[in-house]
């Protein structure tokens, strides 16, 4: 009876697995080729788990692998030979290793025509890897030592929508129109915690989420966001922005929904666009706030109006400034949809 139950369980498992777009022959080949240092669960045959194994090199990866987990090891080289057979790879996690730019072997990534997600956070890279496959959709390179973006490295990457370069060593001369060329469909770019002293140039007009926290940015050029008509989420916390470096109407862009300017040196509240929903101005040097100065529409026109045409602001942080409560009546009248004010 026990033997029969075991056989039935095996048949059920194989039935579930074969429903995952893998043939019986491919399944057997995958299991047989699984590296001894790694785990290849029969119920998830497209995944190979080699994480947290203390590996210093990448073992040879089976040919039918879609998802490869190599994070939390001591790997120094991204070996083309080890990944030679893994041509179907879609997801590669190499976070928290010791891979240098010199250790990324030529052709190791460009020969993976299905690779959509590449994670190389917390390594020792000094440059954005090249050449990258045209299939790539997200590229995460946080907390490396990247100071260079090779010209043309993103050309042909029309599917790339997320680029995360947070906590590297990028300066203004590294983030240019030339180095960013090819990011035709980018949605999110994270350049927080780098060494930028000015707003990056050359960002694609498709950019929706722009994160620039923790740099040394002192001013924003007038009309800067005219080239970014879709920007909706903008973070500039922990910079050196003073009101003299921020044109009063620079954020008056209809697409912006969430604006974060915490921990800067602002002395005035910038003009708030009518469509803005969340505004963070805490920990600046603002001493007063007035509806007459910051309301995007004439306050007197809102006295008896319905909510139609009323500014959409719902959340406002002003704590850490020199503003004394209460908030003036004209501010409340202007932003009547506010549900939370922190002061």
GROMACS .gro file of N, CA, C and O in nm, residues 269-276 279 289-297 299 302 307 310-316 327-341:
model
  172
  269UNK      N    1   0.763   7.757   0.033
  269UNK     CA    2   0.691   7.647  -0.029
  269UNK      C    3   0.679   7.676  -0.178
  269UNK      O    4   0.630   7.783  -0.216
  270UNK      N    5   0.724   7.586  -0.264
  270UNK     CA    6   0.710   7.610  -0.408
  270UNK      C    7   0.563   7.604  -0.451
  270UNK      O    8   0.479   7.551  -0.378
  271UNK      N    9   0.534   7.655  -0.569
  271UNK     CA   10   0.399   7.647  -0.622
  271UNK      C   11   0.359   7.501  -0.640
  271UNK      O   12   0.435   7.422  -0.695
  272UNK      N   13   0.242   7.467  -0.590
  272UNK     CA   14   0.197   7.328  -0.592
  272UNK      C   15   0.106   7.305  -0.712
  272UNK      O   16   0.006   7.376  -0.728
  273UNK      N   17   0.138   7.208  -0.798
  273UNK     CA   18   0.050   7.182  -0.912
  273UNK      C   19  -0.086   7.129  -0.866
  273UNK      O   20  -0.096   7.062  -0.764
  274UNK      N   21  -0.188   7.160  -0.940
  274UNK     CA   22  -0.325   7.126  -0.899
  274UNK      C   23  -0.347   6.977  -0.884
  274UNK      O   24  -0.430   6.933  -0.804
  275UNK      N   25  -0.273   6.896  -0.960
  275UNK     CA   26  -0.294   6.752  -0.955
  275UNK      C   27  -0.213   6.678  -0.850
  275UNK      O   28  -0.230   6.558  -0.830
  276UNK      N   29  -0.124   6.751  -0.781
  276UNK     CA   30  -0.038   6.687  -0.681
  276UNK      C   31  -0.121   6.631  -0.565
  276UNK      O   32  -0.211   6.697  -0.515
  279UNK      N   33   0.276   6.571  -0.077
  279UNK     CA   34   0.387   6.667  -0.075
  279UNK      C   35   0.462   6.655   0.057
  279UNK      O   36   0.404   6.670   0.165
  289UNK      N   37   0.356   7.964   0.574
  289UNK     CA   38   0.288   7.909   0.458
  289UNK      C   39   0.160   7.987   0.436
  289UNK      O   40   0.087   8.016   0.532
  290UNK      N   41   0.133   8.023   0.311
  290UNK     CA   42   0.017   8.106   0.281
  290UNK      C   43  -0.053   8.053   0.157
  290UNK      O   44   0.012   8.024   0.054
  291UNK      N   45  -0.185   8.040   0.165
  291UNK     CA   46  -0.263   7.992   0.052
  291UNK      C   47  -0.250   8.084  -0.068
  291UNK      O   48  -0.249   8.039  -0.183
  292UNK      N   49  -0.240   8.214  -0.043
  292UNK     CA   50  -0.229   8.311  -0.152
  292UNK      C   51  -0.103   8.288  -0.234
  292UNK      O   52  -0.099   8.318  -0.354
  293UNK      N   53   0.003   8.235  -0.169
  293UNK     CA   54   0.131   8.216  -0.239
  293UNK      C   55   0.146   8.078  -0.302
  293UNK      O   56   0.219   8.064  -0.400
  294UNK      N   57   0.083   7.976  -0.245
  294UNK     CA   58   0.108   7.840  -0.294
  294UNK      C   59  -0.011   7.775  -0.362
  294UNK      O   60   0.004   7.672  -0.426
  295UNK      N   61  -0.130   7.834  -0.350
  295UNK     CA   62  -0.248   7.773  -0.410
  295UNK      C   63  -0.239   7.785  -0.563
  295UNK      O   64  -0.215   7.895  -0.615
  296UNK      N   65  -0.257   7.676  -0.638
  296UNK     CA   66  -0.246   7.682  -0.784
  296UNK      C   67  -0.364   7.751  -0.853
  296UNK      O   68  -0.359   7.776  -0.973
  297UNK      N   69  -0.470   7.779  -0.777
  297UNK     CA   70  -0.585   7.854  -0.831
  297UNK      C   71  -0.615   7.969  -0.735
  297UNK      O   72  -0.570   7.969  -0.620
  299UNK      N   73  -0.770   8.158  -0.456
  299UNK     CA   74  -0.843   8.109  -0.339
  299UNK      C   75  -0.987   8.160  -0.338
  299UNK      O   76  -1.080   8.086  -0.304
  302UNK      N   77  -1.272   7.962  -0.484
  302UNK     CA   78  -1.306   7.832  -0.423
  302UNK      C   79  -1.405   7.846  -0.308
  302UNK      O   80  -1.447   7.744  -0.252
  307UNK      N   81  -1.619   7.038  -0.528
  307UNK     CA   82  -1.483   6.984  -0.532
  307UNK      C   83  -1.427   6.978  -0.673
  307UNK      O   84  -1.310   6.947  -0.693
  310UNK      N   85  -1.094   7.168  -0.766
  310UNK     CA   86  -1.019   7.192  -0.643
  310UNK      C   87  -0.885   7.118  -0.650
  310UNK      O   88  -0.879   7.005  -0.698
  311UNK      N   89  -0.775   7.177  -0.604
  311UNK     CA   90  -0.646   7.106  -0.601
  311UNK      C   91  -0.658   6.972  -0.529
  311UNK      O   92  -0.731   6.959  -0.430
  312UNK      N   93  -0.584   6.872  -0.577
  312UNK     CA   94  -0.602   6.733  -0.533
  312UNK      C   95  -0.516   6.694  -0.413
  312UNK      O   96  -0.516   6.577  -0.373
  313UNK      N   97  -0.442   6.788  -0.353
  313UNK     CA   98  -0.351   6.754  -0.245
  313UNK      C   99  -0.425   6.688  -0.128
  313UNK      O  100  -0.523   6.741  -0.078
  314UNK      N  101  -0.371   6.570  -0.086
  314UNK     CA  102  -0.433   6.494   0.023
  314UNK      C  103  -0.341   6.476   0.143
  314UNK      O  104  -0.388   6.454   0.254
  315UNK      N  105  -0.211   6.484   0.120
  315UNK     CA  106  -0.115   6.459   0.229
  315UNK      C  107  -0.005   6.566   0.223
  315UNK      O  108   0.055   6.589   0.118
  316UNK      N  109   0.020   6.630   0.337
  316UNK     CA  110   0.118   6.738   0.344
  316UNK      C  111   0.201   6.726   0.470
  316UNK      O  112   0.148   6.723   0.580
  327UNK      N  113  -0.249   7.608   1.084
  327UNK     CA  114  -0.236   7.632   0.941
  327UNK      C  115  -0.336   7.740   0.900
  327UNK      O  116  -0.453   7.735   0.941
  328UNK      N  117  -0.295   7.839   0.822
  328UNK     CA  118  -0.387   7.946   0.781
  328UNK      C  119  -0.511   7.893   0.711
  328UNK      O  120  -0.505   7.792   0.640
  329UNK      N  121  -0.621   7.965   0.730
  329UNK     CA  122  -0.750   7.923   0.675
  329UNK      C  123  -0.746   7.912   0.523
  329UNK      O  124  -0.807   7.822   0.464
  330UNK      N  125  -0.675   8.005   0.456
  330UNK     CA  126  -0.676   8.002   0.309
  330UNK      C  127  -0.605   7.878   0.254
  330UNK      O  128  -0.636   7.831   0.144
  331UNK      N  129  -0.509   7.821   0.331
  331UNK     CA  130  -0.445   7.696   0.290
  331UNK      C  131  -0.546   7.582   0.297
  331UNK      O  132  -0.556   7.500   0.204
  332UNK      N  133  -0.619   7.576   0.405
  332UNK     CA  134  -0.721   7.471   0.421
  332UNK      C  135  -0.830   7.486   0.316
  332UNK      O  136  -0.879   7.387   0.259
  333UNK      N  137  -0.868   7.611   0.289
  333UNK     CA  138  -0.972   7.635   0.190
  333UNK      C  139  -0.927   7.593   0.051
  333UNK      O  140  -1.003   7.533  -0.025
  334UNK      N  141  -0.801   7.621   0.018
  334UNK     CA  142  -0.748   7.582  -0.112
  334UNK      C  143  -0.738   7.431  -0.126
  334UNK      O  144  -0.787   7.373  -0.221
  335UNK      N  145  -0.676   7.368  -0.025
  335UNK     CA  146  -0.650   7.224  -0.032
  335UNK      C  147  -0.754   7.150   0.054
  335UNK      O  148  -0.720   7.083   0.152
  336UNK      N  149  -0.879   7.164   0.016
  336UNK     CA  150  -0.988   7.111   0.099
  336UNK      C  151  -0.996   6.958   0.097
  336UNK      O  152  -1.070   6.900   0.178
  337UNK      N  153  -0.923   6.894   0.008
  337UNK     CA  154  -0.923   6.746   0.005
  337UNK      C  155  -0.816   6.687   0.097
  337UNK      O  156  -0.803   6.565   0.105
  338UNK      N  157  -0.741   6.772   0.167
  338UNK     CA  158  -0.639   6.722   0.259
  338UNK      C  159  -0.699   6.632   0.366
  338UNK      O  160  -0.798   6.669   0.430
  339UNK      N  161  -0.639   6.516   0.382
  339UNK     CA  162  -0.684   6.425   0.488
  339UNK      C  163  -0.580   6.415   0.599
  339UNK      O  164  -0.608   6.366   0.708
  340UNK      N  165  -0.455   6.462   0.571
  340UNK     CA  166  -0.350   6.454   0.672
  340UNK      C  167  -0.251   6.568   0.653
  340UNK      O  168  -0.198   6.588   0.545
  341UNK      N  169  -0.227   6.643   0.762
  341UNK     CA  170  -0.122   6.746   0.764
  341UNK      C  171  -0.033   6.718   0.885
  341UNK      O  172  -0.082   6.709   0.997
   0.00000   0.00000   0.00000
